[in-house]
Short mmCIF file of N, CA and C in Angstrom, two decimals:
data_model
loop_
_atom_site.label_atom_id
_atom_site.label_comp_id
_atom_site.label_asym_id
_atom_site.label_seq_id
_atom_site.Cartn_x
_atom_site.Cartn_y
_atom_site.Cartn_z
N MET G 1 -18.88 -20.77 -17.88
CA MET G 1 -19.14 -21.61 -18.55
C MET G 1 -18.92 -22.93 -18.14
N PRO G 2 -19.79 -23.88 -18.13
CA PRO G 2 -19.22 -25.12 -17.57
C PRO G 2 -18.55 -25.60 -18.65
N VAL G 3 -17.64 -26.46 -17.92
CA VAL G 3 -16.64 -27.61 -19.22
C VAL G 3 -16.72 -28.91 -18.47
N ASN G 4 -16.96 -29.80 -19.24
CA ASN G 4 -16.77 -31.44 -19.23
C ASN G 4 -15.36 -31.82 -18.66
N PRO G 5 -15.40 -31.96 -17.27
CA PRO G 5 -13.85 -32.51 -17.00
C PRO G 5 -13.53 -33.84 -17.60
N LYS G 6 -14.19 -34.46 -18.08
CA LYS G 6 -13.85 -35.64 -18.71
C LYS G 6 -13.06 -35.20 -19.78
N SER G 7 -13.09 -33.97 -20.65
CA SER G 7 -12.68 -33.71 -21.85
C SER G 7 -11.53 -33.02 -21.50
N LEU G 8 -11.13 -32.77 -20.38
CA LEU G 8 -9.67 -32.09 -20.22
C LEU G 8 -8.77 -33.07 -19.15
N GLU G 9 -7.49 -32.79 -19.88
CA GLU G 9 -6.29 -33.36 -19.23
C GLU G 9 -6.02 -32.65 -17.77
N ALA G 10 -5.26 -33.75 -16.87
CA ALA G 10 -5.23 -33.53 -15.60
C ALA G 10 -4.70 -31.84 -15.19
N ASN G 11 -3.64 -31.54 -16.03
CA ASN G 11 -3.10 -30.47 -16.11
C ASN G 11 -4.05 -29.13 -16.44
N GLU G 12 -4.85 -29.18 -17.30
CA GLU G 12 -5.74 -28.48 -17.84
C GLU G 12 -6.76 -27.95 -16.70
N GLN G 13 -7.28 -29.15 -16.38
CA GLN G 13 -8.05 -29.05 -14.81
C GLN G 13 -7.67 -28.12 -14.13
N GLN G 14 -6.44 -28.53 -13.66
CA GLN G 14 -5.69 -28.04 -12.41
C GLN G 14 -5.39 -26.23 -13.03
N PHE G 15 -5.03 -26.13 -14.03
CA PHE G 15 -5.11 -24.77 -14.55
C PHE G 15 -6.17 -23.77 -14.43
N LEU G 16 -7.21 -24.14 -14.67
CA LEU G 16 -8.82 -23.74 -14.20
C LEU G 16 -8.88 -23.34 -12.87
N LYS G 17 -8.59 -24.38 -12.20
CA LYS G 17 -8.64 -24.26 -10.69
C LYS G 17 -7.80 -23.52 -10.04
N ASN G 18 -6.42 -23.16 -10.66
CA ASN G 18 -5.67 -22.21 -10.22
C ASN G 18 -6.38 -20.84 -10.33
N ILE G 19 -6.70 -20.57 -11.52
CA ILE G 19 -7.35 -19.26 -11.94
C ILE G 19 -8.27 -18.99 -11.00
N GLY G 20 -9.27 -19.58 -10.69
CA GLY G 20 -10.20 -19.49 -9.44
C GLY G 20 -9.56 -19.32 -8.30
N PHE G 21 -8.44 -20.13 -7.66
CA PHE G 21 -7.69 -19.75 -6.47
C PHE G 21 -7.43 -18.30 -6.35
N LYS G 22 -6.74 -18.11 -7.41
CA LYS G 22 -6.13 -17.27 -7.59
C LYS G 22 -7.24 -15.81 -7.25
N ILE G 23 -8.17 -15.66 -7.96
CA ILE G 23 -9.19 -14.65 -8.32
C ILE G 23 -9.84 -14.65 -6.89
N GLN G 24 -9.91 -15.83 -6.26
CA GLN G 24 -10.52 -15.71 -4.57
C GLN G 24 -9.32 -15.23 -3.54
N PHE G 25 -8.40 -15.40 -3.70
CA PHE G 25 -7.01 -15.09 -3.13
C PHE G 25 -7.15 -13.46 -3.00
N VAL G 26 -6.75 -12.78 -4.37
CA VAL G 26 -6.92 -11.46 -4.62
C VAL G 26 -8.41 -10.92 -4.37
N ARG G 27 -9.28 -11.38 -4.64
CA ARG G 27 -10.56 -10.71 -4.28
C ARG G 27 -10.96 -10.59 -2.76
N LYS G 28 -10.41 -11.78 -1.91
CA LYS G 28 -10.12 -11.57 -0.72
C LYS G 28 -9.29 -10.94 0.26
N LYS G 29 -7.90 -10.78 -0.32
CA LYS G 29 -7.19 -9.50 -0.62
C LYS G 29 -7.76 -8.00 -0.46
N ARG G 30 -8.35 -7.80 -1.41
CA ARG G 30 -9.11 -6.61 -1.85
C ARG G 30 -10.46 -6.30 -0.84
N ASP G 31 -10.88 -7.35 -0.02
CA ASP G 31 -11.73 -7.32 0.84
C ASP G 31 -13.00 -7.28 0.13
N LEU G 32 -13.19 -7.71 -0.82
CA LEU G 32 -14.41 -7.45 -1.56
C LEU G 32 -15.43 -9.07 -1.51
N SER G 33 -16.75 -9.15 -1.47
CA SER G 33 -17.21 -10.09 -1.34
C SER G 33 -17.52 -10.90 -2.64
N GLN G 34 -18.11 -11.80 -2.86
CA GLN G 34 -18.15 -12.53 -4.31
C GLN G 34 -19.50 -11.58 -4.94
N GLU G 35 -20.26 -10.92 -4.41
CA GLU G 35 -21.16 -10.02 -4.83
C GLU G 35 -20.90 -8.84 -5.15
N GLN G 36 -19.76 -8.20 -4.52
CA GLN G 36 -19.33 -6.96 -4.88
C GLN G 36 -18.26 -6.89 -5.92
N LEU G 37 -17.58 -8.50 -6.26
CA LEU G 37 -16.56 -8.37 -7.31
C LEU G 37 -17.78 -8.70 -8.63
N ALA G 38 -18.63 -9.35 -8.36
CA ALA G 38 -19.48 -9.84 -9.59
C ALA G 38 -20.15 -8.54 -10.17
N GLU G 39 -20.36 -7.66 -9.03
CA GLU G 39 -21.10 -6.22 -9.72
C GLU G 39 -20.28 -5.41 -10.19
N LYS G 40 -19.02 -5.36 -9.53
CA LYS G 40 -17.54 -4.40 -10.29
C LYS G 40 -17.47 -5.09 -11.60
N ALA G 41 -17.32 -6.32 -11.99
CA ALA G 41 -16.85 -6.90 -12.97
C ALA G 41 -18.32 -6.96 -14.18
N GLY G 42 -19.60 -6.86 -13.44
CA GLY G 42 -20.65 -6.99 -14.67
C GLY G 42 -20.83 -8.04 -15.11
N LEU G 43 -20.43 -9.13 -13.91
CA LEU G 43 -20.68 -10.88 -13.83
C LEU G 43 -21.86 -11.23 -13.15
N ALA G 44 -22.54 -12.33 -13.19
CA ALA G 44 -23.59 -12.94 -12.27
C ALA G 44 -22.63 -13.42 -10.84
N THR G 45 -23.25 -12.91 -9.67
CA THR G 45 -22.53 -13.75 -8.41
C THR G 45 -22.50 -14.99 -8.77
N ALA G 46 -23.53 -15.76 -9.45
CA ALA G 46 -23.06 -17.53 -9.54
C ALA G 46 -22.06 -17.67 -10.23
N THR G 47 -21.90 -16.82 -11.14
CA THR G 47 -20.40 -16.93 -12.06
C THR G 47 -19.08 -17.05 -11.17
N ILE G 48 -19.15 -16.14 -10.63
CA ILE G 48 -17.82 -15.58 -9.35
C ILE G 48 -17.85 -16.82 -8.62
N GLY G 49 -18.94 -17.39 -8.07
CA GLY G 49 -19.01 -18.59 -6.97
C GLY G 49 -18.28 -19.83 -7.83
N HIS G 50 -18.90 -20.03 -9.09
CA HIS G 50 -18.37 -21.42 -9.87
C HIS G 50 -16.92 -21.07 -10.20
N ILE G 51 -16.56 -19.69 -10.70
CA ILE G 51 -14.96 -19.89 -11.06
C ILE G 51 -13.84 -20.00 -9.89
N GLU G 52 -14.95 -19.72 -8.75
CA GLU G 52 -13.84 -19.97 -7.41
C GLU G 52 -13.85 -21.10 -7.11
N SER G 53 -14.88 -22.20 -7.19
CA SER G 53 -15.34 -23.21 -6.56
C SER G 53 -13.94 -24.32 -7.10
N PRO G 54 -13.98 -25.15 -6.39
CA PRO G 54 -13.05 -26.42 -6.34
C PRO G 54 -13.34 -27.22 -7.64
N HIS G 55 -14.16 -26.96 -8.42
CA HIS G 55 -14.53 -27.80 -9.64
C HIS G 55 -14.02 -27.23 -10.69
N VAL G 56 -13.98 -27.64 -11.74
CA VAL G 56 -13.29 -27.41 -13.13
C VAL G 56 -14.45 -26.43 -13.80
N TYR G 57 -14.25 -25.11 -13.98
CA TYR G 57 -15.30 -24.40 -14.63
C TYR G 57 -14.55 -23.39 -15.33
N GLY G 58 -14.82 -23.22 -16.95
CA GLY G 58 -13.99 -22.72 -17.93
C GLY G 58 -14.61 -21.12 -17.65
N LEU G 59 -13.80 -20.51 -18.15
CA LEU G 59 -14.17 -18.79 -18.07
C LEU G 59 -13.61 -18.36 -19.59
N SER G 60 -14.28 -17.09 -19.83
CA SER G 60 -13.74 -16.45 -20.97
C SER G 60 -12.87 -15.45 -20.90
N LEU G 61 -12.12 -15.16 -21.54
CA LEU G 61 -10.90 -14.04 -21.54
C LEU G 61 -11.57 -12.82 -21.10
N MET G 62 -12.79 -12.51 -21.88
CA MET G 62 -13.65 -11.33 -21.49
C MET G 62 -13.82 -11.37 -19.90
N ALA G 63 -14.33 -12.19 -19.59
CA ALA G 63 -14.74 -12.15 -18.08
C ALA G 63 -13.16 -12.46 -17.13
N LEU G 64 -12.01 -13.03 -17.61
CA LEU G 64 -10.88 -12.71 -16.98
C LEU G 64 -10.40 -11.29 -16.90
N TYR G 65 -10.70 -10.77 -18.06
CA TYR G 65 -10.35 -9.39 -18.09
C TYR G 65 -11.47 -8.18 -17.49
N ARG G 66 -12.41 -8.89 -17.39
CA ARG G 66 -13.28 -7.90 -16.51
C ARG G 66 -13.13 -7.87 -14.96
N ILE G 67 -12.85 -9.30 -14.56
CA ILE G 67 -12.46 -9.57 -12.93
C ILE G 67 -11.30 -9.08 -12.76
N ALA G 68 -10.10 -9.22 -13.60
CA ALA G 68 -8.78 -8.32 -13.49
C ALA G 68 -9.23 -7.05 -13.33
N ARG G 69 -9.68 -5.99 -14.00
CA ARG G 69 -10.19 -4.75 -13.76
C ARG G 69 -10.76 -4.59 -12.69
N ALA G 70 -11.97 -5.19 -12.28
CA ALA G 70 -12.72 -5.15 -11.37
C ALA G 70 -11.68 -5.05 -9.83
N LEU G 71 -10.56 -6.07 -9.75
CA LEU G 71 -9.74 -6.23 -8.86
C LEU G 71 -8.33 -5.21 -8.59
N ASP G 72 -8.76 -4.66 -10.17
CA ASP G 72 -7.53 -3.34 -10.27
C ASP G 72 -6.31 -4.06 -10.38
N VAL G 73 -6.17 -5.12 -10.94
CA VAL G 73 -4.76 -5.92 -11.52
C VAL G 73 -4.48 -6.13 -12.74
N GLU G 74 -3.44 -6.25 -13.34
CA GLU G 74 -3.48 -6.85 -14.69
C GLU G 74 -4.01 -8.11 -14.78
N PRO G 75 -4.36 -8.56 -15.95
CA PRO G 75 -4.97 -10.11 -16.49
C PRO G 75 -3.81 -11.29 -16.08
N LYS G 76 -2.40 -10.67 -16.31
CA LYS G 76 -1.31 -11.48 -16.07
C LYS G 76 -1.10 -11.99 -14.65
N ILE G 77 -1.67 -10.93 -13.75
CA ILE G 77 -1.52 -11.27 -12.19
C ILE G 77 -2.16 -12.88 -11.95
N LEU G 78 -3.68 -12.90 -12.56
CA LEU G 78 -4.18 -14.06 -12.65
C LEU G 78 -4.06 -15.17 -13.05
N LEU G 79 -3.10 -15.24 -14.03
CA LEU G 79 -2.43 -16.50 -14.58
C LEU G 79 -1.08 -16.83 -13.93
N ASP G 80 -0.39 -15.76 -12.98
CA ASP G 80 0.66 -16.21 -12.44
C ASP G 80 0.78 -16.92 -11.36
N PHE G 81 1.15 -18.46 -11.16
CA PHE G 81 0.82 -18.99 -10.02
C PHE G 81 2.15 -19.54 -9.53
N GLU G 82 3.11 -18.93 -9.64
CA GLU G 82 4.48 -19.06 -9.02
C GLU G 82 4.62 -18.05 -8.29
#
């Protein structure tokens, strides 16, 4: 879901970007394309592309859960940035 970056604080914007970067990292580690991940997660390929882009893009908890299941990781892994 598109988010108006102007309505978010800088740390909130970075939080959303970090989730996308983490999803991309784990996806590539699992040797999956965006299309394969989208299919496994039951999401549109464009959604995965938006989430992984360097632009601010919000995602629902259900989308995060589906992506985590498709990547065979706990959702908290995608939220851990340390």
